[in-house]
One Martini backbone bead per residue (centre of mass of N, CA, C, O) as a GRO file, in nm:
protein
  314
    1MET     BB    1   5.250  -1.887  -6.538
    2THR     BB    2   5.189  -1.766  -6.255
    3HIS     BB    3   4.997  -1.551  -6.094
    4ALA     BB    4   5.231  -1.405  -5.960
    5GLY     BB    5   5.393  -1.352  -6.218
    6MET     BB    6   5.178  -1.192  -6.365
    7ALA     BB    7   5.139  -0.963  -6.155
    8ALA     BB    8   5.441  -0.871  -6.148
    9THR     BB    9   5.405  -0.811  -6.485
   10ASP     BB   10   5.135  -0.602  -6.498
   11VAL     BB   11   5.294  -0.386  -6.658
   12ASN     BB   12   5.288  -0.125  -6.884
   13VAL     BB   13   5.564  -0.134  -7.124
   14GLY     BB   14   5.528  -0.223  -7.391
   15ALA     BB   15   5.677  -0.266  -7.677
   16PRO     BB   16   5.950  -0.379  -7.801
   17THR     BB   17   6.254  -0.257  -7.924
   18PRO     BB   18   6.504  -0.215  -8.108
   19VAL     BB   19   6.861  -0.279  -8.068
   20ILE     BB   20   7.169  -0.123  -7.998
   21SER     BB   21   7.521  -0.251  -7.985
   22VAL     BB   22   7.842  -0.134  -7.854
   23LYS     BB   23   8.178  -0.283  -7.877
   24PRO     BB   24   8.422  -0.107  -7.784
   25VAL     BB   25   8.424   0.183  -7.599
   26VAL     BB   26   8.698   0.414  -7.579
   27LEU     BB   27   8.825   0.567  -7.286
   28PRO     BB   28   9.029   0.778  -7.175
   29ALA     BB   29   9.271   0.683  -6.884
   30PRO     BB   30   9.457   0.848  -6.703
   31GLY     BB   31   9.612   0.652  -6.442
   32ARG     BB   32   9.481   0.348  -6.484
   33GLY     BB   33   9.668   0.175  -6.716
   34GLU     BB   34   9.391   0.175  -6.883
   35ASP     BB   35   9.150   0.197  -7.076
   36LEU     BB   36   8.806   0.249  -7.104
   37ARG     BB   37   8.561  -0.002  -7.139
   38VAL     BB   38   8.251   0.003  -7.322
   39ARG     BB   39   7.900  -0.051  -7.330
   40VAL     BB   40   7.644   0.031  -7.576
   41SER     BB   41   7.287   0.065  -7.525
   42ALA     BB   42   7.000   0.112  -7.754
   43PRO     BB   43   6.759   0.233  -7.906
   44ALA     BB   44   6.704   0.271  -8.249
   45THR     BB   45   6.483   0.465  -8.142
   46GLY     BB   46   6.454   0.779  -8.047
   47ASN     BB   47   6.442   1.040  -7.802
   48GLU     BB   48   6.542   1.138  -7.507
   49LEU     BB   49   6.728   0.934  -7.358
   50PRO     BB   50   6.768   0.772  -7.092
   51VAL     BB   51   7.027   0.698  -6.844
   52ILE     BB   52   7.233   0.406  -6.767
   53VAL     BB   53   7.478   0.340  -6.527
   54PHE     BB   54   7.664   0.029  -6.506
   55SER     BB   55   7.775  -0.178  -6.229
   56HIS     BB   56   7.951  -0.445  -6.183
   57GLY     BB   57   8.051  -0.717  -6.050
   58PHE     BB   58   8.272  -0.919  -5.948
   59GLY     BB   59   8.447  -1.009  -6.251
   60GLU     BB   60   8.293  -0.883  -6.446
   61SER     BB   61   8.131  -0.708  -6.728
   62MET     BB   62   7.998  -0.551  -7.008
   63ASP     BB   63   7.854  -0.846  -7.083
   64GLY     BB   64   7.658  -0.831  -6.859
   65TYR     BB   65   7.319  -0.827  -6.766
   66ALA     BB   66   7.108  -0.890  -6.997
   67PRO     BB   67   6.825  -0.916  -6.857
   68LEU     BB   68   6.828  -0.607  -6.802
   69VAL     BB   69   6.940  -0.452  -7.050
   70ASP     BB   70   6.745  -0.557  -7.264
   71PHE     BB   71   6.494  -0.436  -7.131
   72TRP     BB   72   6.562  -0.139  -7.093
   73THR     BB   73   6.627  -0.081  -7.397
   74ALA     BB   74   6.349  -0.191  -7.518
   75HIS     BB   75   6.222   0.050  -7.297
   76GLY     BB   76   6.405   0.348  -7.343
   77PHE     BB   77   6.704   0.292  -7.263
   78ALA     BB   78   7.029   0.387  -7.199
   79VAL     BB   79   7.333   0.180  -7.171
   80VAL     BB   80   7.628   0.191  -6.962
   81GLN     BB   81   7.919  -0.047  -6.956
   82PRO     BB   82   8.172  -0.088  -6.764
   83THR     BB   83   8.505  -0.215  -6.727
   84HIS     BB   84   8.657  -0.316  -6.463
   85LEU     BB   85   8.960  -0.408  -6.311
   86ASP     BB   86   8.825  -0.686  -6.182
   87SER     BB   87   8.796  -0.823  -6.431
   88ARG     BB   88   8.851  -1.128  -6.582
   89THR     BB   89   8.932  -0.999  -6.865
   90LEU     BB   90   9.206  -0.865  -6.729
   91ASN     BB   91   9.376  -1.019  -6.515
   92LEU     BB   92   9.461  -0.902  -6.246
   93PRO     BB   93   9.695  -0.910  -6.027
   94PRO     BB   94   9.706  -0.909  -5.684
   95ASP     BB   95   9.994  -0.729  -5.689
   96ASP     BB   96   9.874  -0.494  -5.798
   97PRO     BB   97   9.886  -0.157  -5.718
   98ARG     BB   98   9.564  -0.115  -5.776
   99THR     BB   99   9.399  -0.307  -5.596
  100PRO     BB  100   9.339  -0.135  -5.326
  101LEU     BB  101   9.186   0.091  -5.543
  102ILE     BB  102   8.946  -0.022  -5.708
  103TRP     BB  103   8.704   0.116  -5.577
  104ARG     BB  104   8.794   0.397  -5.690
  105PHE     BB  105   8.812   0.333  -5.990
  106ARG     BB  106   8.517   0.263  -6.019
  107VAL     BB  107   8.403   0.543  -5.968
  108GLU     BB  108   8.570   0.680  -6.196
  109ASP     BB  109   8.439   0.527  -6.426
  110LEU     BB  110   8.158   0.656  -6.399
  111THR     BB  111   8.251   0.950  -6.426
  112ARG     BB  112   8.381   0.914  -6.706
  113VAL     BB  113   8.121   0.856  -6.851
  114LEU     BB  114   7.987   1.127  -6.792
  115ASP     BB  115   8.214   1.299  -6.924
  116GLY     BB  116   8.184   1.101  -7.210
  117LEU     BB  117   7.898   1.113  -7.356
  118GLU     BB  118   7.967   1.246  -7.624
  119PHE     BB  119   8.163   1.025  -7.715
  120VAL     BB  120   7.965   0.791  -7.695
  121GLU     BB  121   7.762   0.891  -7.899
  122ALA     BB  122   7.965   0.915  -8.145
  123ALA     BB  123   8.043   0.592  -8.142
  124VAL     BB  124   7.734   0.552  -8.215
  125PRO     BB  125   7.537   0.475  -8.454
  126GLY     BB  126   7.269   0.709  -8.428
  127LEU     BB  127   7.306   0.856  -8.125
  128ALA     BB  128   7.345   1.136  -8.175
  129GLY     BB  129   7.142   1.350  -7.977
  130ARG     BB  130   6.958   1.116  -7.794
  131LEU     BB  131   7.039   1.211  -7.516
  132ASP     BB  132   6.942   1.268  -7.171
  133ARG     BB  133   7.125   1.463  -6.950
  134SER     BB  134   6.881   1.504  -6.724
  135ARG     BB  135   6.855   1.164  -6.730
  136ILE     BB  136   7.040   1.004  -6.476
  137ALA     BB  137   7.139   0.680  -6.384
  138VAL     BB  138   7.238   0.445  -6.130
  139ALA     BB  139   7.375   0.106  -6.135
  140GLY     BB  140   7.405  -0.211  -5.937
  141HIS     BB  141   7.593  -0.511  -5.842
  142SER     BB  142   7.706  -0.541  -5.551
  143TRP     BB  143   7.989  -0.393  -5.588
  144GLY     BB  144   7.838  -0.209  -5.791
  145ALA     BB  145   7.645  -0.093  -5.578
  146GLN     BB  146   7.858   0.046  -5.411
  147THR     BB  147   7.961   0.220  -5.636
  148ALA     BB  148   7.691   0.363  -5.698
  149SER     BB  149   7.642   0.483  -5.408
  150MET     BB  150   7.863   0.704  -5.424
  151LEU     BB  151   7.694   0.883  -5.634
  152LEU     BB  152   7.454   0.915  -5.405
  153GLY     BB  153   7.649   0.964  -5.112
  154ALA     BB  154   7.815   0.755  -5.020
  155ARG     BB  155   8.059   0.638  -4.783
  156VAL     BB  156   8.380   0.586  -4.658
  157LEU     BB  157   8.476   0.481  -4.361
  158GLY     BB  158   8.669   0.519  -4.108
  159ALA     BB  159   8.805   0.391  -3.823
  160GLU     BB  160   8.618   0.623  -3.655
  161GLY     BB  161   8.360   0.686  -3.859
  162GLU     BB  162   8.451   0.877  -4.069
  163PRO     BB  163   8.386   1.042  -4.341
  164GLY     BB  164   8.464   1.038  -4.648
  165GLU     BB  165   8.471   1.117  -4.951
  166ASP     BB  166   8.283   1.301  -5.175
  167LEU     BB  167   8.143   1.118  -5.477
  168SER     BB  168   7.919   1.263  -5.573
  169ASP     BB  169   7.667   1.326  -5.843
  170PRO     BB  170   7.452   1.563  -5.984
  171ARG     BB  171   7.379   1.395  -6.253
  172ILE     BB  172   7.252   1.211  -6.047
  173THR     BB  173   6.888   1.125  -5.975
  174ALA     BB  174   6.919   0.800  -5.961
  175GLY     BB  175   6.882   0.457  -5.816
  176VAL     BB  176   7.009   0.106  -5.833
  177LEU     BB  177   7.041  -0.145  -5.568
  178LEU     BB  178   7.187  -0.464  -5.604
  179ALA     BB  179   7.300  -0.623  -5.355
  180VAL     BB  180   7.403  -0.430  -5.126
  181PRO     BB  181   7.629  -0.378  -4.914
  182GLY     BB  182   7.678  -0.331  -4.588
  183ALA     BB  183   7.797  -0.290  -4.306
  184GLY     BB  184   8.070  -0.279  -4.120
  185GLY     BB  185   8.284  -0.389  -3.906
  186ALA     BB  186   8.119  -0.610  -3.699
  187ASP     BB  187   7.962  -0.723  -3.966
  188LEU     BB  188   8.222  -0.853  -4.038
  189THR     BB  189   8.440  -1.058  -4.121
  190PRO     BB  190   8.765  -1.093  -4.059
  191PHE     BB  191   8.847  -1.116  -4.355
  192ALA     BB  192   8.699  -0.864  -4.463
  193ALA     BB  193   8.827  -0.656  -4.269
  194GLU     BB  194   9.123  -0.709  -4.370
  195HIS     BB  195   9.080  -0.699  -4.707
  196PHE     BB  196   8.811  -0.477  -4.695
  197PRO     BB  197   8.813  -0.159  -4.590
  198PHE     BB  198   8.588  -0.037  -4.791
  199MET     BB  199   8.372  -0.214  -4.624
  200ASN     BB  200   8.253   0.097  -4.490
  201PRO     BB  201   7.968   0.219  -4.509
  202GLY     BB  202   7.796   0.537  -4.545
  203PHE     BB  203   7.438   0.643  -4.562
  204ALA     BB  204   7.362   0.931  -4.436
  205GLU     BB  205   7.441   1.087  -4.737
  206MET     BB  206   7.222   0.928  -4.919
  207THR     BB  207   7.002   1.140  -5.094
  208THR     BB  208   6.947   0.997  -5.340
  209PRO     BB  209   6.730   0.841  -5.505
  210ALA     BB  210   6.634   0.488  -5.429
  211LEU     BB  211   6.655   0.138  -5.515
  212VAL     BB  212   6.642  -0.143  -5.310
  213VAL     BB  213   6.766  -0.481  -5.371
  214ALA     BB  214   6.660  -0.780  -5.191
  215GLY     BB  215   6.735  -1.095  -5.068
  216ASP     BB  216   6.598  -1.323  -4.820
  217ARG     BB  217   6.861  -1.544  -4.909
  218ASP     BB  218   7.120  -1.350  -4.871
  219GLN     BB  219   7.421  -1.501  -4.778
  220SER     BB  220   7.705  -1.371  -4.669
  221LEU     BB  221   8.063  -1.434  -4.647
  222LEU     BB  222   8.127  -1.122  -4.524
  223SER     BB  223   7.899  -1.168  -4.304
  224VAL     BB  224   7.745  -1.217  -3.977
  225ARG     BB  225   7.491  -1.167  -4.107
  226GLY     BB  226   7.212  -1.161  -4.265
  227PRO     BB  227   7.010  -1.059  -4.526
  228ASP     BB  228   6.966  -0.771  -4.388
  229TRP     BB  229   7.237  -0.641  -4.480
  230PHE     BB  230   7.107  -0.560  -4.775
  231THR     BB  231   6.925  -0.308  -4.623
  232ASP     BB  232   7.099  -0.065  -4.514
  233ALA     BB  233   7.068   0.149  -4.743
  234TYR     BB  234   6.774   0.199  -4.657
  235PHE     BB  235   6.777   0.237  -4.331
  236GLN     BB  236   7.055   0.443  -4.327
  237SER     BB  237   6.911   0.644  -4.500
  238PRO     BB  238   6.753   0.876  -4.620
  239HIS     BB  239   6.490   0.975  -4.740
  240GLY     BB  240   6.373   0.847  -5.061
  241LYS     BB  241   6.321   0.533  -5.042
  242SER     BB  242   6.331   0.194  -5.169
  243LEU     BB  243   6.217  -0.156  -5.108
  244LEU     BB  244   6.302  -0.470  -5.258
  245THR     BB  245   6.181  -0.781  -5.164
  246VAL     BB  246   6.297  -1.103  -5.257
  247PHE     BB  247   6.167  -1.401  -5.259
  248GLY     BB  248   6.420  -1.651  -5.234
  249ALA     BB  249   6.665  -1.477  -5.283
  250GLU     BB  250   6.979  -1.444  -5.383
  251HIS     BB  251   7.254  -1.286  -5.512
  252SER     BB  252   7.131  -1.320  -5.819
  253LEU     BB  253   6.820  -1.271  -5.820
  254GLY     BB  254   6.760  -1.531  -6.032
  255GLY     BB  255   6.963  -1.410  -6.285
  256ILE     BB  256   7.086  -1.107  -6.372
  257SER     BB  257   7.391  -1.165  -6.493
  258GLY     BB  258   7.258  -1.398  -6.684
  259TYR     BB  259   7.219  -1.641  -6.914
  260ASN     BB  260   7.293  -1.931  -6.773
  261VAL     BB  261   7.469  -1.891  -6.530
  262THR     BB  262   7.675  -2.057  -6.304
  263GLU     BB  263   7.644  -1.853  -6.042
  264THR     BB  264   7.354  -1.933  -6.029
  265THR     BB  265   7.156  -2.044  -5.733
  266ASP     BB  266   6.840  -1.907  -5.814
  267GLU     BB  267   6.687  -1.983  -6.057
  268ASN     BB  268   6.433  -1.727  -6.171
  269PRO     BB  269   6.245  -1.579  -6.406
  270ALA     BB  270   6.031  -1.433  -6.230
  271ARG     BB  271   6.227  -1.261  -6.068
  272VAL     BB  272   6.355  -1.115  -6.305
  273ALA     BB  273   6.092  -0.991  -6.410
  274LEU     BB  274   6.035  -0.827  -6.162
  275ILE     BB  275   6.296  -0.657  -6.151
  276ARG     BB  276   6.295  -0.526  -6.433
  277ARG     BB  277   6.015  -0.388  -6.406
  278LEU     BB  278   6.053  -0.232  -6.137
  279THR     BB  279   6.304  -0.074  -6.216
  280TRP     BB  280   6.179   0.062  -6.459
  281ALA     BB  281   5.948   0.201  -6.306
  282TYR     BB  282   6.113   0.359  -6.106
  283LEU     BB  283   6.283   0.525  -6.313
  284ARG     BB  284   6.057   0.661  -6.460
  285THR     BB  285   5.962   0.822  -6.209
  286ALA     BB  286   6.235   0.939  -6.094
  287LEU     BB  287   6.290   1.084  -6.395
  288GLY     BB  288   6.005   1.198  -6.509
  289LEU     BB  289   5.836   0.981  -6.726
  290GLY     BB  290   5.615   0.844  -6.507
  291ASP     BB  291   5.421   0.892  -6.239
  292SER     BB  292   5.247   0.598  -6.248
  293THR     BB  293   5.439   0.353  -6.281
  294TRP     BB  294   5.525   0.277  -5.991
  295PRO     BB  295   5.247   0.256  -5.852
  296ALA     BB  296   5.145   0.035  -6.047
  297ALA     BB  297   5.358  -0.178  -5.977
  298ARG     BB  298   5.298  -0.196  -5.676
  299ALA     BB  299   5.001  -0.279  -5.705
  300ALA     BB  300   5.046  -0.541  -5.861
  301LEU     BB  301   5.209  -0.679  -5.636
  302ALA     BB  302   4.997  -0.650  -5.399
  303GLU     BB  303   4.768  -0.817  -5.575
  304ALA     BB  304   4.901  -1.070  -5.549
  305GLY     BB  305   4.846  -1.384  -5.440
  306GLU     BB  306   5.174  -1.470  -5.482
  307PRO     BB  307   5.415  -1.296  -5.409
  308LEU     BB  308   5.767  -1.223  -5.492
  309GLY     BB  309   5.725  -0.956  -5.316
  310ARG     BB  310   5.820  -0.634  -5.161
  311VAL     BB  311   5.723  -0.291  -5.094
  312GLU     BB  312   5.902  -0.013  -4.951
  313SER     BB  313   5.886   0.320  -4.794
  314ARG     BB  314   6.071   0.651  -4.678
   0.00000   0.00000   0.00000
C-alpha cells in the first residue's frame, strides 16, 4: 500500500472481532404491500452495541455494502439493513401504485426498524439485550443517503420551495451521508425534474450531526451541476457537520457497494479503506464512544504525504 493509503488508515481501530449476520428478519409492515425484510449483523461478543441503520442505494438490497458493514460490525457496531421496495430483488413493476411514493416508503422503512429494534434483537440468536438504544446512527448511499437525511431533519421542498413534512427522528443522534444527492429545481436535468419530484431536498433544518462523504469526480446524470452537487447537504445545512471529499472518487466511492461489483466504475481499495475507517471514527466520536477517535483520524489524513481526501467541518 502507498504511504498515502497507510496514513489514511493509520487510526487505531483494534483487532476485528467475529461477526454474526442473520437474514431475513421480517418486520410486519401493514400498508406497505409486503413485510419489511432486513439483515442484521453484529459482533458476536460485547454489550451496549451502538446501532447503524443503513439505507441502500437504488436497486440494491440488504445484501449490499459488505465492505462497509463487515468493517463496522467487526469493530463494534450492530448494523441493520432493510431492503427497500425499489430493490431489484423485489422487481416492482414501474406502474405499481407504490412507485411514486417509494421515497416515502423508504423513510418509513427506517422508522419501522427503529420501532422494531426489540423484535430485531430477539430474532438474532445471542443478540437480545446487547443493543444500546441511546446510540443510534443512520447511514446511506446515494438515494439511501437522501432517505437517511430525512431522519436527520432534511425535508422535501414543495413547488414553491416550502418545506414538506418533518420526518426526523429524535432516536437518531448522528448520520453518515455517502454521495447524497444535492439541491433540486434548476440544478436537476429536465428528465430528473419531471420524473423525480421528491429530488428537491431542503437541508436548512437538517440539524442532527452528520458526516457527508463526496467524491470529487462524481458527475451525476441527474444534475446539470458538477461533483460539488453532492456537497450541498454539508454547505446548506446548519452547523455541526463534517465533509469528507474523496479525491478521484466517482459515485461508488471506490467500491463501497460490494466486493468486485460490476457497477463500480472507480474501484480503489485504498479509497474504501479510507471511507470505512473515517466513517467508523466519526460515528465513534459523534455517538460519544471515543472523544479522540475522530480527531485522530482527521490528523492521520492531514499528515499523509499524498492524502486520498480531505476533511472540513463547520
